[in-house]
Coordinates of C-alpha atoms and ligand atoms in Angstrom, one line a residue:
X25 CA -12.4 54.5 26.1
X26 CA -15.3 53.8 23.6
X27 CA -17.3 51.2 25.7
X28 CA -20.2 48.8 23.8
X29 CA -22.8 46.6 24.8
X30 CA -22.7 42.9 25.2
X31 CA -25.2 43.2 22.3
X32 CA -23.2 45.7 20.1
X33 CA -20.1 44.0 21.1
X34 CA -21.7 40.4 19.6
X35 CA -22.4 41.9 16.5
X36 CA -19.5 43.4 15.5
X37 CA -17.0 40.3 16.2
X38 CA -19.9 37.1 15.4
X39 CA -20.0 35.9 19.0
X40 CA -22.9 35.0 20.5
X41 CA -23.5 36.5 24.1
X42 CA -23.9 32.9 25.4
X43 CA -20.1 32.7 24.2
X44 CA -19.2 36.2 25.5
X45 CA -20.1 35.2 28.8
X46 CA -18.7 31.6 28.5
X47 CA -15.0 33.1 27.8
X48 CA -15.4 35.8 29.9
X49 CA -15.6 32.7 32.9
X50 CA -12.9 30.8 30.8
X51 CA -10.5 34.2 30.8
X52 CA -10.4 33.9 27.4
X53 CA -11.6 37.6 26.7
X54 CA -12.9 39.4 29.9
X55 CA -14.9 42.5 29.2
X56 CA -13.3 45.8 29.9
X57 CA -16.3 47.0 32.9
X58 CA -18.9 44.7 34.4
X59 CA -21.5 47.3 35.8
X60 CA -21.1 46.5 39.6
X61 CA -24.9 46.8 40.1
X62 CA -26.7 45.3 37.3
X63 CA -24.1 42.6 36.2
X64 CA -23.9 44.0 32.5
X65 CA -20.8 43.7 30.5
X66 CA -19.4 46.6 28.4
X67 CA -16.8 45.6 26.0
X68 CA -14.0 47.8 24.5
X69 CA -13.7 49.1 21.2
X70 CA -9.9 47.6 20.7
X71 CA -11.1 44.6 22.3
X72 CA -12.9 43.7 18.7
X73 CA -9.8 42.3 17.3
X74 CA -9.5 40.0 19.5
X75 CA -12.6 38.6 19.9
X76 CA -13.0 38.5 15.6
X77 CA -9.5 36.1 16.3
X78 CA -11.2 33.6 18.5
X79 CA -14.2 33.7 16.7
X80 CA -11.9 32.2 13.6
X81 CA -10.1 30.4 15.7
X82 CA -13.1 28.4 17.1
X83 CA -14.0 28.4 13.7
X84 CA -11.3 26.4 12.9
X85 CA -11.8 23.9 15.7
X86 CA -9.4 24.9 17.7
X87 CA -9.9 24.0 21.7
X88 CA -10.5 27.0 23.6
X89 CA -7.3 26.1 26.1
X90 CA -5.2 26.7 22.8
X91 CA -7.0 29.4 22.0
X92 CA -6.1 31.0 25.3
X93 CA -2.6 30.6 24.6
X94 CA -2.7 31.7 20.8
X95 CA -4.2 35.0 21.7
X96 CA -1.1 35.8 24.3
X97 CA 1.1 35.5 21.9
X98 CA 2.4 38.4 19.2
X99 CA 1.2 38.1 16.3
X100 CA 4.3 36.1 14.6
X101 CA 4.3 33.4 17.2
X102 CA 0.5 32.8 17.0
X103 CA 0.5 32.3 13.5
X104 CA 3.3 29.5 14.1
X105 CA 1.2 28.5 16.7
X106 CA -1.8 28.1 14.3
X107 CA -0.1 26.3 11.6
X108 CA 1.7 23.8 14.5
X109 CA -2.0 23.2 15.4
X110 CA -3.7 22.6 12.0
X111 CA -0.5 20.1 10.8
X112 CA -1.7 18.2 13.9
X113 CA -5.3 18.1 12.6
X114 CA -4.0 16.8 9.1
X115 CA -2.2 14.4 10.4
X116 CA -5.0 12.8 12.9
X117 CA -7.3 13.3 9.9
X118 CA -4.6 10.8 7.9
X119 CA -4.7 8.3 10.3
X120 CA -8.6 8.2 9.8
X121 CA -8.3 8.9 6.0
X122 CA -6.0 6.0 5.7
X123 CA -8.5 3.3 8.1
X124 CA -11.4 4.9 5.6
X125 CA -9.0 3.4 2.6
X126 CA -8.0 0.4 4.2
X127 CA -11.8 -0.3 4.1
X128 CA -12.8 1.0 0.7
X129 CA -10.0 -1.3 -0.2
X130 CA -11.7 -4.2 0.9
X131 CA -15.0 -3.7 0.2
X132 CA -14.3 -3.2 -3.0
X133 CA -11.3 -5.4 -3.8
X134 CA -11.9 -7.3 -7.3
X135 CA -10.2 -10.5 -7.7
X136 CA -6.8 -10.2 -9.2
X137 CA -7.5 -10.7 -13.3
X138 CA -4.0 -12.8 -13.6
X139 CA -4.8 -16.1 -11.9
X140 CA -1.1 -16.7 -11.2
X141 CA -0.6 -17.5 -7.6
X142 CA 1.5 -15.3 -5.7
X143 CA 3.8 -15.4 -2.7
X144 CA 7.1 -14.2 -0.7
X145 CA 10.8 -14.9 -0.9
X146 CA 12.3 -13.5 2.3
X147 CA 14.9 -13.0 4.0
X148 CA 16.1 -11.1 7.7
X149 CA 18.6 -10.2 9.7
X150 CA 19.5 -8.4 12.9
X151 CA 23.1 -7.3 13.7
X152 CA 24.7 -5.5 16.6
X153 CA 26.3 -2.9 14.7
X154 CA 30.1 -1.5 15.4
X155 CA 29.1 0.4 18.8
X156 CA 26.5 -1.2 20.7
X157 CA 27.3 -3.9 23.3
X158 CA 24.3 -5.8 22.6
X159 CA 21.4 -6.5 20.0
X160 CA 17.8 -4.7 21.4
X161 CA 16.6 -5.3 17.5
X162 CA 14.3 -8.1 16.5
X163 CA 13.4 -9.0 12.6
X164 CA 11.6 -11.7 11.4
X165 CA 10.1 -13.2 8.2
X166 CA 7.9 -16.0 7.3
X167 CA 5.6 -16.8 5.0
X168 CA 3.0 -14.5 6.1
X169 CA 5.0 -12.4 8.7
X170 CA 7.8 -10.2 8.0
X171 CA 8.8 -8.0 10.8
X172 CA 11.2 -5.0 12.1
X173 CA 11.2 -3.9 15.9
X174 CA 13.5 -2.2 17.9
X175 CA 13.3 -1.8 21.5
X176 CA 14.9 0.6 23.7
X177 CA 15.3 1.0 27.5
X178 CA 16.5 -1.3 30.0
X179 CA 14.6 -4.1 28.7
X180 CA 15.1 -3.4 25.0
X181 CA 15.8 -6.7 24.1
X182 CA 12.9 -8.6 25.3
X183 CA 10.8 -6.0 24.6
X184 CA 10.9 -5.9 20.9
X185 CA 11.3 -10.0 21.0
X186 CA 8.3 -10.3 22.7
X187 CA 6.0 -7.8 20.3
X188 CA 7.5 -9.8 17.3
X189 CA 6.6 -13.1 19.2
X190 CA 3.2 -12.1 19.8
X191 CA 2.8 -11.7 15.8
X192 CA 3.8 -14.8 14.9
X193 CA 0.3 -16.5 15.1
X194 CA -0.4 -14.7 12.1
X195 CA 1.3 -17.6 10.4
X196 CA -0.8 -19.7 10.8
X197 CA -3.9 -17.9 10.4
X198 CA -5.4 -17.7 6.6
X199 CA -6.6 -14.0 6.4
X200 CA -10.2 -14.2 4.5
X201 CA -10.7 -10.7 3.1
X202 CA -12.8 -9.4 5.7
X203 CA -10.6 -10.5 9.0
X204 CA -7.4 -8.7 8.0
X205 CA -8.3 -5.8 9.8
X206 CA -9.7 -7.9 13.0
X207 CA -6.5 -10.1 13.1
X208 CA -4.8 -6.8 12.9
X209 CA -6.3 -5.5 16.0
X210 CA -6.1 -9.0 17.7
X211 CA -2.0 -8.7 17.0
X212 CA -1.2 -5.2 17.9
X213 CA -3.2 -5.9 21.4
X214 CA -1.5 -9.3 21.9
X215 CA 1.9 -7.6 21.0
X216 CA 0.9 -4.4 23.5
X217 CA 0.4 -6.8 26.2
X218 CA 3.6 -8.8 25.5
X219 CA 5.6 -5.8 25.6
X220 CA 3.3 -4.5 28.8
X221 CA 4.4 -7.2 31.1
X222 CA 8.1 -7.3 29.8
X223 CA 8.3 -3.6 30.4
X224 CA 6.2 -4.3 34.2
X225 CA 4.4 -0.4 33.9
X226 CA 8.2 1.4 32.9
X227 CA 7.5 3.5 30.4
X228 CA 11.6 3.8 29.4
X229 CA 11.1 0.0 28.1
X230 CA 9.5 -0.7 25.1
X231 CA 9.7 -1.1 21.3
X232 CA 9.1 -0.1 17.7
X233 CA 7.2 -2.6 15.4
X234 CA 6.9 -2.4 11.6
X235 CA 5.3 -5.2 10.4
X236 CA 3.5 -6.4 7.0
X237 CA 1.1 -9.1 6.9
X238 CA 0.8 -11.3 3.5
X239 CA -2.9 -11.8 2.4
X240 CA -2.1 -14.0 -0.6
X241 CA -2.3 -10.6 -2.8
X242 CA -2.1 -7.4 -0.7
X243 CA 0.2 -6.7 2.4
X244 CA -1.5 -5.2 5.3
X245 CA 0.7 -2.7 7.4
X246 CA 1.3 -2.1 11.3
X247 CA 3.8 0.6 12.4
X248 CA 4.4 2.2 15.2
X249 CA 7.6 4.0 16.2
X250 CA 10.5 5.1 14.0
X251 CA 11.6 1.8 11.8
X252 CA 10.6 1.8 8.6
X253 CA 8.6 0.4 5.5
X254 CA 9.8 0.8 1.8
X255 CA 8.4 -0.6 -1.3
X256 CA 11.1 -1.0 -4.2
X257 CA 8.6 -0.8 -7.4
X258 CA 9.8 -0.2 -11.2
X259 CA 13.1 1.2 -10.2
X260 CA 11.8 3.6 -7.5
X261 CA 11.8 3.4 -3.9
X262 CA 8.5 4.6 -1.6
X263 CA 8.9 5.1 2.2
X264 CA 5.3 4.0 3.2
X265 CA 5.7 4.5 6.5
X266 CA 5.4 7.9 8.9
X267 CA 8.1 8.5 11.5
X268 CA 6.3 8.9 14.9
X269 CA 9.6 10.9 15.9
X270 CA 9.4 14.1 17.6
X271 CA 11.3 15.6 14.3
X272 CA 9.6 14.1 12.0
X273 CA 6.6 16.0 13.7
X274 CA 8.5 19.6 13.6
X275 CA 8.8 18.7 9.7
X276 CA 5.6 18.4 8.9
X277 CA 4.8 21.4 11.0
X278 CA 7.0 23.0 8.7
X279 CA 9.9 24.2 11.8
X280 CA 12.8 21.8 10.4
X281 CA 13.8 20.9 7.3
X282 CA 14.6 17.1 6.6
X283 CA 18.4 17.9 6.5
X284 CA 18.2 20.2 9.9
X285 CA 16.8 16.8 11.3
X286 CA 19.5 14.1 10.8
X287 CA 21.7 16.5 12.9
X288 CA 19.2 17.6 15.1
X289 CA 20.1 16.4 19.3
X290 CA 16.5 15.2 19.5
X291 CA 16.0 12.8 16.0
X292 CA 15.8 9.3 17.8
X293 CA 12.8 10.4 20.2
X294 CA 9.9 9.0 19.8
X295 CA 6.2 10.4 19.8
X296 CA 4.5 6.7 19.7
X297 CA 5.7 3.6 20.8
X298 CA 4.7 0.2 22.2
X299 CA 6.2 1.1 26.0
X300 CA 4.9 0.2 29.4
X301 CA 2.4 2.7 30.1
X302 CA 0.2 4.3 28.0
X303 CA -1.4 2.1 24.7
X304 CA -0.6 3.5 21.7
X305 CA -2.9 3.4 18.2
X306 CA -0.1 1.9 15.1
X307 CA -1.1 3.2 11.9
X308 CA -2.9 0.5 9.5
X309 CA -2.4 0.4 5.8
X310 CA -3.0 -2.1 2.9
X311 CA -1.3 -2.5 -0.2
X312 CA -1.7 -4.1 -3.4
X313 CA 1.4 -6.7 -4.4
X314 CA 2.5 -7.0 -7.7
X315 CA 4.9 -9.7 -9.3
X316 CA 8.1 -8.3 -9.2
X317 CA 7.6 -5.5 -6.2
X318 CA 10.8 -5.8 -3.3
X319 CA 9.8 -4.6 0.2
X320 CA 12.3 -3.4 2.9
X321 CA 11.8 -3.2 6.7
X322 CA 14.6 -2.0 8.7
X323 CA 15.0 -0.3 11.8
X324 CA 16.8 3.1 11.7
X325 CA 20.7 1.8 12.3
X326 CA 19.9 1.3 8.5
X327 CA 17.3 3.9 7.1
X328 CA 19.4 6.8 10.0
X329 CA 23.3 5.8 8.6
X330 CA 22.5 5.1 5.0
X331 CA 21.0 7.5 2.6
X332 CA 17.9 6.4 0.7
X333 CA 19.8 6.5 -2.9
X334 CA 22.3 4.7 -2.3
X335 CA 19.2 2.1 -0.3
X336 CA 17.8 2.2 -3.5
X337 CA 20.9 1.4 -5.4
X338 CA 21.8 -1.4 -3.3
X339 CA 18.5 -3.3 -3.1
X340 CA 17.5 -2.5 -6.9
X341 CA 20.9 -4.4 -7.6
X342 CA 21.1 -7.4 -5.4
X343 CA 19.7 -10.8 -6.6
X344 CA 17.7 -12.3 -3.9
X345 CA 16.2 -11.2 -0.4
X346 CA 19.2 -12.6 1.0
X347 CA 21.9 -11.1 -0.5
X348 CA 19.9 -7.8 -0.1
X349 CA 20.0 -7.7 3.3
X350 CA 23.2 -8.7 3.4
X351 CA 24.7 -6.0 1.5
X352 CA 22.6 -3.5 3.2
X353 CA 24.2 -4.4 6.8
X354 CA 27.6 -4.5 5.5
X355 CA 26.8 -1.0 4.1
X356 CA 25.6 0.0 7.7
X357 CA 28.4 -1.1 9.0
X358 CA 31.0 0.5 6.9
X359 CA 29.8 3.9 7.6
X360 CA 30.1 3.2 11.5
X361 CA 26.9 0.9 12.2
X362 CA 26.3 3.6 15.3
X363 CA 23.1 1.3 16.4
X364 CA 21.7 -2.3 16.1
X365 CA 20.7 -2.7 12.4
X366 CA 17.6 -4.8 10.7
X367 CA 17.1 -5.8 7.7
X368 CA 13.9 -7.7 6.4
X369 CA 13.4 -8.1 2.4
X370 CA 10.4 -9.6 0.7
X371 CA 10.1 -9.8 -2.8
X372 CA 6.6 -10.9 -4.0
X373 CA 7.5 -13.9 -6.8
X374 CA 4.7 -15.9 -8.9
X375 CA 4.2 -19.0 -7.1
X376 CA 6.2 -22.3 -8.3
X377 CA 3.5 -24.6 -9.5
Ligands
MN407 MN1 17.6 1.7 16.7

């Protein structure tokens, strides 16, 4: 066996020798002799591979813990490994990306040209569906407040009750341009400590929430959990919110495809919640309103039993809000109605003078 020094060793794979001595202690990449007298490490020749893989590894941000597992892997499972890891970064990086847009937005928001006043025509619903003995689902809508959550566990029902509940002082509240984001915060901590005392430290109780606040011109967006947000907008239909599902996750890492999902054991289980226990970041968003746009919120015994087309087709056809929702449910229900079902719709209107 070809042995090199700690010195020739460091050049050949781009590690420093602080490194080579801090993974060595780590068991990341022990050198094959330590010379038992003067401490010196002698590294193998075939041991250069490796090291040249944690080197780009580390490159890539990875924690060395990860790191430690990547390299016991073959070769096939490591790369799967790699790209489960850098989807994770991409999707932390969107949460931040979007919070970085979310203030661009304001800062450099220009006064709508049109001086027509706009606001919301709403309706909402919550049924129990065909299987369920009782209603865990809470929706609301309001002037200001439109809102989707779904609660699960033992205390389901007050649990998403109370989260919506502790929203609903946004209706009163005139959001100036630069306290959206504040009253945003102040409502996701009032609803996480709502939901923290209904749930008394369980983590099995707790609740979804998708909810959009009116600002007079834009909605701004909290979600946590797997109901949904669409916008319906010249004829097409835009999911704007991100399932924090465990499959939804193994998408985006590329391991299941979106049709291996809706059959897969694990689809309802969630990555992010408002539960007893640990507190949980929603995802914040903003979003211009035009005349004319419809929103959706619903909780998945809709957006999980009903194909989007044919959501598409039924809300781009319906009248009003209320007959929206309406048909939506019914449709819901005809296919089975497996869970409770929700149904908020919005549609942003010019104001009557
Ligand atoms: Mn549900």
């Amino acid at each position: 066996m070809e042995l090199l020094t700690i010195g020739a060793f460091s050049k050949a794979c781009r590690l420093s020798p602080k490194a080579l001595r801090l993974y060595d202690e780590l068991e990341l990449l022990r050198p094959a002799r330590v010379d038992p007298d003067t401490g010196y490490r002698y590294y193998a020749v075939e041991q250069l591979e490796r090291a040249r893989l944690v080197a780009w590894l580390r490159r890539l941000g990875m924690p060395l813990a990860s790191i430690r597992q990547v390299c016991a892997l073959p070769p096939a499972a490591a790369a799967r490994e790699i790209r489960a890891y850098w989807a994770r970064v991409e999707r932390e990086t969107a949460v931040r990306r979007d919070l970085a847009g979310f203030l661009v937005d304001h800062l450099t928001a220009e006064p709508r040209k049109d001086t027509t006043m706009l606001e919301l025509r709403y309706c909402a619903h919550s049924d129990t569906g065909r299987v369920r003995p009782a209603n865990q689902d809470t929706a609301y809508a309001g002037t200001r407040l439109l809102a989707v959550a779904d609660g699960f566990g033992p205390a389901g029902a007050p649990a998403s009750s109370a989260a919506v509940e502790a929203l609903k002082f946004l209706e009163s509240e005139e959001p100036s341009a630069g306290s959206v984001l504040n009253l945003l915060e102040e409502a996701v901590r009032g609803a996480t400590e709502a939901v923290r005392d209904v749930a008394g430290g369980s983590d099995t109780v707790g609740t979804t929430l998708t909810a959009l606040l009116w600002t007079g011109s834009r909605l701004a967006l909290v979600h946590i959990g797997d109901s949904r947000a669409y916008l319906l907008r010249d004829g097409g239909l835009f999911r704007i919110t991100h399932d924090h599902t465990v499959v939804q996750s193994m998408i985006d890492e590329g391991r299941l495809t979106a049709e291996e999902a809706t059959a897969h054991p694990q689809h309802a289980m969630l990555l992010k919640a408002l539960s007893g226990d640990t507190p949980a970041v929603p995802d914040l968003k903003l979003h211009d309103a035009l005349p004319g746009d419809r929103y959706l919120l619903c909780s998945d015994g809709l957006s999980g039993v009903v194909p989007d087309a044919r959501i598409t087709q039924l809300l781009s056809t319906a009248p009003a809000p209320d007959t929206a929702v309406r048909t939506l449910i019914t449709e819901a229900n005809a296919v089975g109605s497996p869970d409770n079902v929700s149904c908020v719709v919005a549609d942003v209107v010019e104001a009557a003078a």
